[in-house]
CSV table of C-alpha atoms in Angstrom, one decimal:
chain,number,residue,atom,x,y,z
A,13,UNK,CA,131.6,84.9,93.4
A,14,UNK,CA,132.8,88.2,92.9
A,15,UNK,CA,130.9,90.8,90.7
A,16,UNK,CA,132.8,93.2,88.5
A,17,UNK,CA,130.4,96.4,88.7
A,18,UNK,CA,131.3,98.6,85.5
A,19,UNK,CA,130.0,102.1,84.5
A,20,UNK,CA,126.9,102.0,82.6
A,21,UNK,CA,126.8,104.3,79.6
A,22,UNK,CA,124.3,107.5,80.7
A,23,UNK,CA,123.7,108.3,77.0
A,24,UNK,CA,125.1,108.3,73.7
A,25,UNK,CA,128.3,110.3,73.0
A,26,UNK,CA,129.4,110.4,76.8
A,27,UNK,CA,132.9,108.6,77.1
A,28,UNK,CA,133.3,109.0,80.9
A,29,UNK,CA,131.9,110.1,84.2
A,30,UNK,CA,132.9,111.3,87.7
A,31,UNK,CA,131.9,109.8,90.9
A,32,UNK,CA,130.5,112.4,92.8
A,33,UNK,CA,129.5,111.1,95.8
A,34,UNK,CA,129.6,107.5,97.3
A,35,UNK,CA,126.5,106.6,99.1
A,36,UNK,CA,128.1,103.6,100.9
A,37,UNK,CA,131.4,103.1,102.6
A,38,UNK,CA,134.1,100.3,101.5
A,39,UNK,CA,132.9,96.7,103.5
A,40,UNK,CA,129.1,98.1,103.7
A,41,UNK,CA,126.6,95.2,103.0
A,42,UNK,CA,124.2,96.2,100.2
A,43,UNK,CA,121.0,95.2,98.5
A,44,UNK,CA,120.2,94.6,95.1
A,45,UNK,CA,119.3,98.2,93.2
A,46,UNK,CA,120.0,100.0,96.5
A,47,UNK,CA,121.9,103.1,95.4
A,48,UNK,CA,125.4,103.0,96.1
A,49,UNK,CA,126.9,106.0,94.0
A,50,UNK,CA,126.0,109.4,92.3
A,51,UNK,CA,128.0,109.6,89.0
A,52,UNK,CA,128.2,113.0,87.3
A,53,UNK,CA,128.6,113.1,83.6
A,54,UNK,CA,128.7,116.5,81.4
A,55,UNK,CA,125.0,116.6,81.1
A,56,UNK,CA,123.5,115.2,84.2
A,57,UNK,CA,123.8,113.5,87.6
A,58,UNK,CA,122.6,110.1,87.7
A,59,UNK,CA,122.4,107.2,90.6
A,60,UNK,CA,124.3,103.9,90.2
A,61,UNK,CA,122.5,101.0,91.8
A,62,UNK,CA,123.8,97.8,93.1
A,63,UNK,CA,123.8,95.3,90.3
A,64,UNK,CA,123.8,92.5,93.5
A,65,UNK,CA,123.2,91.8,97.1
A,66,UNK,CA,126.5,91.4,99.2
A,67,UNK,CA,129.6,93.0,100.4
A,68,UNK,CA,130.9,96.1,98.4
A,69,UNK,CA,134.7,97.0,97.6
A,70,UNK,CA,135.4,100.4,96.0
A,71,UNK,CA,137.7,100.7,93.3
A,72,UNK,CA,137.4,104.5,92.8
A,73,UNK,CA,137.8,107.4,94.9
A,74,UNK,CA,135.2,110.7,95.0
A,75,UNK,CA,136.1,113.1,92.2
A,76,UNK,CA,137.6,110.8,90.0
A,77,UNK,CA,136.8,110.3,86.3
A,78,UNK,CA,136.3,107.1,85.2
A,79,UNK,CA,136.0,105.7,81.4
A,80,UNK,CA,132.4,104.0,80.5
A,81,UNK,CA,132.6,100.3,81.0
A,82,UNK,CA,135.5,100.8,83.8
A,83,UNK,CA,135.1,98.8,86.8
A,84,UNK,CA,134.2,101.2,89.7
A,85,UNK,CA,133.6,98.6,92.8
A,86,UNK,CA,133.2,95.2,93.5
A,87,UNK,CA,130.5,92.8,95.1
A,88,UNK,CA,131.0,89.7,96.8
A,89,UNK,CA,127.8,87.9,95.9
A,90,UNK,CA,128.7,85.1,98.3
A,91,UNK,CA,128.9,87.0,101.4
A,92,UNK,CA,126.1,86.7,104.2
A,93,UNK,CA,124.2,89.4,105.3
A,94,UNK,CA,125.5,90.5,108.9
A,95,UNK,CA,123.3,89.4,111.8
A,96,UNK,CA,121.6,92.4,113.4
A,97,UNK,CA,122.2,94.4,110.5
A,98,UNK,CA,119.0,97.1,110.2
A,99,UNK,CA,116.9,96.9,107.0
A,100,UNK,CA,118.5,98.8,104.2
A,101,UNK,CA,116.2,102.2,103.8
A,102,UNK,CA,115.5,103.6,100.2
A,103,UNK,CA,118.5,106.3,99.8
A,104,UNK,CA,117.5,109.4,97.8
A,105,UNK,CA,119.6,111.4,96.0
A,106,UNK,CA,121.3,114.0,98.6
A,107,UNK,CA,123.0,117.1,98.1
A,108,UNK,CA,126.7,116.8,99.1
A,109,UNK,CA,129.5,119.2,98.8
A,110,UNK,CA,132.7,118.7,97.3
A,111,UNK,CA,135.2,118.1,100.2
A,112,UNK,CA,136.6,121.3,101.1
A,113,UNK,CA,140.5,121.4,100.4
A,114,UNK,CA,142.1,122.1,104.2
A,115,UNK,CA,143.4,125.7,104.5
A,116,UNK,CA,146.6,125.4,106.5
A,117,UNK,CA,148.2,128.9,108.3
A,118,UNK,CA,151.2,129.9,106.6
A,119,UNK,CA,154.0,130.2,108.9
A,120,UNK,CA,156.0,133.4,109.1
A,121,UNK,CA,159.5,133.2,107.6
A,122,UNK,CA,162.0,132.7,110.3
A,123,UNK,CA,163.9,136.1,109.5
A,124,UNK,CA,160.5,137.7,111.4
A,125,UNK,CA,161.1,136.0,114.6
A,126,UNK,CA,164.7,137.9,114.7
A,127,UNK,CA,163.2,141.8,114.0
A,128,UNK,CA,164.4,143.6,116.6
A,129,UNK,CA,164.9,147.0,116.1
A,130,UNK,CA,167.6,148.9,117.7
A,131,UNK,CA,166.6,152.0,120.1
A,132,UNK,CA,166.9,154.6,117.5
A,133,UNK,CA,164.9,152.3,115.2
A,134,UNK,CA,162.3,151.9,117.9
A,135,UNK,CA,162.1,155.3,118.6
A,136,UNK,CA,161.0,156.3,114.8
A,137,UNK,CA,158.6,153.4,114.4
A,138,UNK,CA,156.8,154.6,117.5
A,139,UNK,CA,156.4,157.5,116.2
A,140,UNK,CA,155.4,156.6,113.0
A,141,UNK,CA,152.8,154.3,114.9
A,142,UNK,CA,154.7,151.2,112.7
A,143,UNK,CA,154.8,147.6,114.4
A,144,UNK,CA,158.5,146.1,114.0
A,145,UNK,CA,156.5,143.0,112.8
A,146,UNK,CA,155.1,145.1,109.5
A,147,UNK,CA,158.5,145.4,108.2
A,148,UNK,CA,161.7,143.5,107.4
A,149,UNK,CA,165.3,144.4,108.8
A,150,UNK,CA,168.4,144.6,106.9
A,151,UNK,CA,170.5,144.1,109.6
A,152,UNK,CA,172.6,141.4,110.7
A,153,UNK,CA,170.3,138.4,111.5
A,154,UNK,CA,167.2,140.2,110.4
A,155,UNK,CA,168.0,143.2,112.8
A,156,UNK,CA,165.7,146.5,111.8
A,157,UNK,CA,168.0,149.5,111.7
A,158,UNK,CA,167.4,153.3,111.9
A,159,UNK,CA,167.8,153.3,108.4
A,160,UNK,CA,165.1,150.7,108.0
A,161,UNK,CA,163.1,152.8,110.5
A,162,UNK,CA,163.5,155.9,108.2
A,163,UNK,CA,162.2,154.3,105.1
A,164,UNK,CA,159.6,152.5,106.1
A,165,UNK,CA,156.0,153.9,105.1
A,166,UNK,CA,152.9,153.6,107.6
A,167,UNK,CA,149.8,151.1,106.4
A,168,UNK,CA,147.7,154.0,105.8
A,169,UNK,CA,145.2,152.1,108.1
A,170,UNK,CA,145.0,149.1,106.1
A,171,UNK,CA,142.9,146.4,108.5
A,172,UNK,CA,144.8,143.5,109.7
A,173,UNK,CA,143.7,140.6,111.8
A,174,UNK,CA,141.0,139.2,109.6
A,175,UNK,CA,140.3,135.9,107.7
A,176,UNK,CA,142.6,135.3,105.1
A,177,UNK,CA,141.6,132.0,104.7
A,178,UNK,CA,141.0,129.8,100.9
A,179,UNK,CA,139.8,126.8,99.6
A,180,UNK,CA,140.4,124.9,96.3
A,181,UNK,CA,137.7,122.6,95.4
A,182,UNK,CA,137.1,120.7,91.8
A,183,UNK,CA,134.6,121.6,89.6
A,184,UNK,CA,131.9,118.8,88.9
A,185,UNK,CA,132.2,117.5,85.4
A,186,UNK,CA,128.8,119.0,84.8
A,187,UNK,CA,129.9,122.5,86.1
A,188,UNK,CA,133.1,122.0,83.6
A,189,UNK,CA,130.9,121.2,81.0
A,190,UNK,CA,128.5,123.9,81.5
A,191,UNK,CA,131.7,126.5,81.3
A,192,UNK,CA,133.3,124.6,78.4
A,193,UNK,CA,129.8,125.2,76.7
A,194,UNK,CA,129.5,129.1,77.6
A,195,UNK,CA,133.0,129.7,76.4
A,196,UNK,CA,132.1,128.2,73.4
A,197,UNK,CA,129.2,130.0,72.9
A,198,UNK,CA,130.8,133.2,73.1
A,199,UNK,CA,133.7,132.5,70.9
A,200,UNK,CA,132.1,130.3,68.2
A,201,UNK,CA,128.6,132.8,67.8
A,202,UNK,CA,128.1,136.2,66.3
A,203,UNK,CA,125.9,137.0,69.5
A,204,UNK,CA,124.1,139.9,69.9
A,205,UNK,CA,121.4,140.9,72.4
A,206,UNK,CA,118.1,143.1,71.7
A,207,UNK,CA,116.1,144.4,74.4
A,208,UNK,CA,112.4,145.9,74.7
A,209,UNK,CA,110.0,146.3,77.8
A,210,UNK,CA,106.5,144.1,78.6
A,211,UNK,CA,103.8,146.1,80.4
A,212,UNK,CA,102.4,143.0,82.4
A,213,UNK,CA,99.1,144.1,83.6
A,214,UNK,CA,97.1,142.3,81.1
A,215,UNK,CA,98.5,139.1,82.1
A,216,UNK,CA,98.2,140.3,85.9
A,217,UNK,CA,94.3,141.1,85.5
A,218,UNK,CA,94.2,137.2,84.2
A,219,UNK,CA,95.9,135.5,86.8
A,220,UNK,CA,94.3,137.3,89.2
A,221,UNK,CA,90.7,136.3,87.9
A,222,UNK,CA,91.5,132.8,87.0
A,223,UNK,CA,94.5,131.6,89.0
A,224,UNK,CA,92.4,130.1,91.9
A,225,UNK,CA,89.7,128.4,89.9
A,226,UNK,CA,92.8,127.2,87.3
A,227,UNK,CA,94.9,125.5,90.6
A,228,UNK,CA,91.5,124.2,91.8
A,229,UNK,CA,90.5,122.6,88.4
A,230,UNK,CA,94.0,121.3,87.3
A,231,UNK,CA,95.2,119.3,90.7
A,232,UNK,CA,97.4,122.2,92.3
A,233,UNK,CA,99.3,123.3,88.9
A,234,UNK,CA,99.6,127.1,89.1
A,235,UNK,CA,98.9,129.5,86.4
A,236,UNK,CA,102.1,131.3,86.1
A,237,UNK,CA,104.3,133.6,83.9
A,238,UNK,CA,105.8,131.1,81.9
A,239,UNK,CA,102.9,129.6,80.3
A,240,UNK,CA,102.2,133.4,79.1
A,241,UNK,CA,105.8,133.4,77.9
A,242,UNK,CA,106.1,129.9,76.4
A,243,UNK,CA,102.8,130.1,74.5
A,244,UNK,CA,104.2,133.7,73.1
A,245,UNK,CA,107.5,132.6,72.3
A,246,UNK,CA,106.1,129.6,70.4
A,247,UNK,CA,103.5,132.0,68.2
A,248,UNK,CA,106.7,134.3,67.5
A,249,UNK,CA,108.7,131.2,66.4
A,250,UNK,CA,105.8,130.4,64.0
A,251,UNK,CA,105.8,134.1,62.6
A,252,UNK,CA,109.8,134.1,62.5
A,253,UNK,CA,111.1,130.7,61.7
A,254,UNK,CA,114.7,131.6,61.3
A,255,UNK,CA,115.0,132.0,65.2
A,256,UNK,CA,114.0,128.6,65.5
A,257,UNK,CA,116.9,127.0,63.4
A,258,UNK,CA,120.3,126.3,63.9
A,259,UNK,CA,123.6,126.5,62.1
A,260,UNK,CA,125.2,122.9,61.2
A,261,UNK,CA,128.5,123.5,59.4
A,262,UNK,CA,127.6,125.4,56.0
A,263,UNK,CA,124.0,124.4,56.3
A,264,UNK,CA,120.9,126.1,58.0
A,265,UNK,CA,118.9,123.8,59.8
A,266,UNK,CA,115.0,125.0,60.3
A,267,UNK,CA,112.5,122.9,62.7
A,268,UNK,CA,108.6,123.1,62.1
A,269,UNK,CA,107.9,122.4,66.0
A,270,UNK,CA,109.2,124.1,69.0
A,271,UNK,CA,111.1,121.9,71.4
A,272,UNK,CA,111.7,124.8,74.2
A,273,UNK,CA,114.4,124.5,77.0
A,274,UNK,CA,113.2,126.1,80.0
A,275,UNK,CA,116.5,127.1,82.3
A,276,UNK,CA,115.8,125.6,86.2
A,277,UNK,CA,117.4,125.8,89.5
A,278,UNK,CA,118.7,122.4,91.1
A,279,UNK,CA,120.7,121.2,93.5
A,280,UNK,CA,123.9,120.7,90.8
A,281,UNK,CA,123.2,124.3,89.4
A,282,UNK,CA,121.5,125.3,86.3
A,283,UNK,CA,119.4,122.9,84.4
A,284,UNK,CA,117.7,123.2,81.1
A,285,UNK,CA,115.1,120.6,80.9
A,286,UNK,CA,112.9,120.4,77.3
A,287,UNK,CA,109.4,121.2,76.9
A,288,UNK,CA,108.8,119.1,73.8
A,289,UNK,CA,106.2,120.6,71.0
A,290,UNK,CA,105.3,123.5,73.1
A,291,UNK,CA,103.4,124.7,70.5
A,292,UNK,CA,100.8,122.2,70.7
A,293,UNK,CA,100.2,122.7,74.5
A,294,UNK,CA,97.5,124.1,76.1
A,295,UNK,CA,98.6,126.6,79.5
A,296,UNK,CA,97.5,123.7,81.6
A,297,UNK,CA,99.7,121.3,79.9
A,298,UNK,CA,102.6,123.8,79.8
A,299,UNK,CA,102.3,124.6,83.3
A,300,UNK,CA,102.4,120.9,84.1
A,301,UNK,CA,105.3,120.2,82.1
A,302,UNK,CA,107.0,122.8,83.7
A,303,UNK,CA,106.2,121.6,87.2
A,304,UNK,CA,107.2,118.2,86.4
A,305,UNK,CA,110.4,118.9,85.3
A,306,UNK,CA,111.5,121.8,87.9
A,307,UNK,CA,110.6,118.8,90.4
A,308,UNK,CA,112.7,116.2,89.0
A,309,UNK,CA,115.8,118.9,88.4
A,310,UNK,CA,115.1,119.6,92.6
A,311,UNK,CA,115.4,115.8,93.6
A,312,UNK,CA,118.3,115.5,91.5
A,313,UNK,CA,116.2,113.2,88.8
A,314,UNK,CA,116.9,114.9,85.8
A,315,UNK,CA,118.2,112.6,83.1
A,316,UNK,CA,120.1,113.2,79.7
A,317,UNK,CA,116.9,112.6,77.7
A,318,UNK,CA,115.3,115.1,79.8
A,319,UNK,CA,117.9,118.0,78.5
A,320,UNK,CA,118.7,116.7,75.0
A,321,UNK,CA,117.5,118.5,72.1
A,322,UNK,CA,115.5,121.8,72.3
A,323,UNK,CA,115.3,124.4,69.7
A,324,UNK,CA,115.0,127.7,71.8
A,325,UNK,CA,115.6,128.7,75.3
A,326,UNK,CA,113.5,130.7,78.0
A,327,UNK,CA,115.6,131.9,81.0
A,328,UNK,CA,114.2,133.6,83.9
A,329,UNK,CA,116.5,135.9,86.0
A,330,UNK,CA,113.6,137.6,87.7
A,331,UNK,CA,113.2,134.8,89.8
A,332,UNK,CA,116.4,135.9,91.4
A,333,UNK,CA,116.1,139.9,91.3
A,334,UNK,CA,117.7,140.6,88.2
A,335,UNK,CA,116.5,143.5,86.3
A,336,UNK,CA,118.1,143.3,82.9
A,337,UNK,CA,120.8,141.2,81.7
A,338,UNK,CA,122.4,139.6,78.4
A,339,UNK,CA,121.7,135.8,78.2
A,340,UNK,CA,123.8,133.6,76.6
A,341,UNK,CA,122.9,131.1,74.0
A,342,UNK,CA,122.4,127.9,74.6
A,343,UNK,CA,124.3,126.3,71.6
A,344,UNK,CA,123.6,124.9,69.2
A,345,UNK,CA,120.6,126.7,69.5
A,346,UNK,CA,120.5,130.6,67.8
A,347,UNK,CA,118.5,132.1,70.4
A,348,UNK,CA,117.3,132.5,73.9
A,349,UNK,CA,115.1,134.6,75.9
A,350,UNK,CA,115.7,136.4,79.2
A,351,UNK,CA,112.9,137.6,81.4
A,352,UNK,CA,113.8,139.7,84.6
A,353,UNK,CA,111.8,141.2,87.6
A,354,UNK,CA,108.8,143.0,87.3
A,355,UNK,CA,109.0,146.5,88.8
A,356,UNK,CA,106.5,149.0,88.9
A,357,UNK,CA,107.3,152.0,86.6
A,358,UNK,CA,105.6,155.3,85.3
A,359,UNK,CA,105.0,154.9,81.7
A,360,UNK,CA,103.1,156.9,78.9
A,361,UNK,CA,99.5,155.4,78.3
A,362,UNK,CA,97.8,157.9,75.6
A,363,UNK,CA,99.7,161.0,76.5
A,364,UNK,CA,99.1,160.5,80.5
A,365,UNK,CA,101.7,158.8,83.0
A,366,UNK,CA,100.4,155.9,84.8
A,367,UNK,CA,102.1,153.3,87.1
A,368,UNK,CA,102.3,149.8,85.8
A,369,UNK,CA,104.5,146.5,86.4
A,370,UNK,CA,106.9,146.2,83.8
A,371,UNK,CA,109.6,143.7,82.9
A,372,UNK,CA,112.3,144.2,80.7
A,373,UNK,CA,113.0,141.2,78.2
A,374,UNK,CA,116.2,140.1,76.2
A,375,UNK,CA,116.5,138.4,73.0
A,376,UNK,CA,120.4,136.9,72.5
A,377,UNK,CA,120.7,135.6,68.8
A,378,UNK,CA,123.2,134.6,66.8
A,379,UNK,CA,123.6,136.8,64.0
A,380,UNK,CA,125.5,134.5,61.6
A,381,UNK,CA,121.9,133.1,61.2
A,382,UNK,CA,119.5,135.6,62.4
A,383,UNK,CA,119.2,139.3,60.8
A,384,UNK,CA,118.3,142.2,62.7
A,385,UNK,CA,114.9,142.3,61.0
A,386,UNK,CA,114.3,139.0,62.3
A,387,UNK,CA,115.5,139.1,66.1
A,388,UNK,CA,113.8,142.7,66.6
A,389,UNK,CA,110.5,141.8,65.1
A,390,UNK,CA,110.6,138.4,67.2
A,391,UNK,CA,111.1,140.2,70.3
A,392,UNK,CA,108.2,142.7,69.2
A,393,UNK,CA,105.8,139.7,68.6
A,394,UNK,CA,106.5,138.1,72.0
A,395,UNK,CA,106.0,141.8,73.3
A,396,UNK,CA,102.6,142.3,71.7
A,397,UNK,CA,101.5,138.5,72.4
A,398,UNK,CA,102.4,139.5,76.2
A,399,UNK,CA,100.7,142.6,76.6
A,400,UNK,CA,97.7,141.2,74.1
A,401,UNK,CA,97.3,137.9,75.6
A,402,UNK,CA,93.5,137.9,75.7
A,403,UNK,CA,93.6,138.0,72.2
A,404,UNK,CA,96.8,136.5,70.7
A,405,UNK,CA,97.2,133.8,72.9
A,406,UNK,CA,93.6,132.6,74.1
A,407,UNK,CA,91.2,133.7,71.1
A,408,UNK,CA,89.1,136.0,73.1
A,409,UNK,CA,88.2,133.1,75.6
A,410,UNK,CA,90.4,132.8,78.4
A,411,UNK,CA,87.9,130.3,80.2
A,412,UNK,CA,88.5,127.8,77.1
A,413,UNK,CA,92.4,128.5,76.8
A,414,UNK,CA,92.6,127.5,80.7
A,415,UNK,CA,90.3,124.4,80.3
A,416,UNK,CA,87.8,125.8,83.4
């Protein structure tokens, strides 16, 4: 019996996917539920498991865009397993680079071979330190004349002999969708960015005192900066609810919950999974959920559901060394907070110059729905909570807040 395997729907509104990688070859024997391919949608990369055991015949190439419901392979379920075949090992997602386009050297025009300078031209070229191959002769059969040599201009030391290769690779469907959404965010929103700076000393003091006990108590979950920033953001969203809303045509949709999208780096690029109801989570809850989502992104197991929704985004360019940036809004959201690297800088404290670990923070927002007062007030509220976390985020009881 020949089984037709069709592309399942990875999520609502997704009409097609792209074959990112075949994990088996045409004619291989596959076991039921064995991962046979990785497919890209515009939201995530998913595995395609075999629906039955048998000999597989591939009907699509890597890089092909196929409609949901289309046949991508056939499985001959009546075929017996080849004798002596090794047991099928568990197939884990792997990162496979798109095949690189072959780079072929560009052949020189045939006329170049006939570029023999006349004796007078050669003398002039030698004086100018110009190679005959660097100019095109206008004489018969491409011969370099005296006039060609006189008019030739030295290259002024332009380096030659280095690599001049290039390659052309197709962007994944996910990357193309990200690019489309970023351009749309720039073109379809009235995006502005406001900046501030945060003295990270209070947070560092708390982390230095409690991070070891926190990790030991909570099964290896670390006490990082993201929980402080997430708690500060959810507090500020309650104070400035317009930042936690979005445009829907002529209407404003406001939310009484905070689903925080956290930008994390995965093998397929930047992913933005969502921490649901972050306003209800403790420090441990935030850190544990971010760790879980980051591991799923790293292992290529992020799903569409993990990245659907979100009312506000936090992105941390500081882990890559960014000092300052203007993050782009994650539509249809109306705001995104950008974190950056921490640098010790001199600041004025009570009339004296002191050295403190400082971080620049940036809030990009949609000015169609968020006014300057709300945007600036929101970022100041985030700054206040981060610089006074003991009182504003921990109710002056860090052990209770950290569940120690």
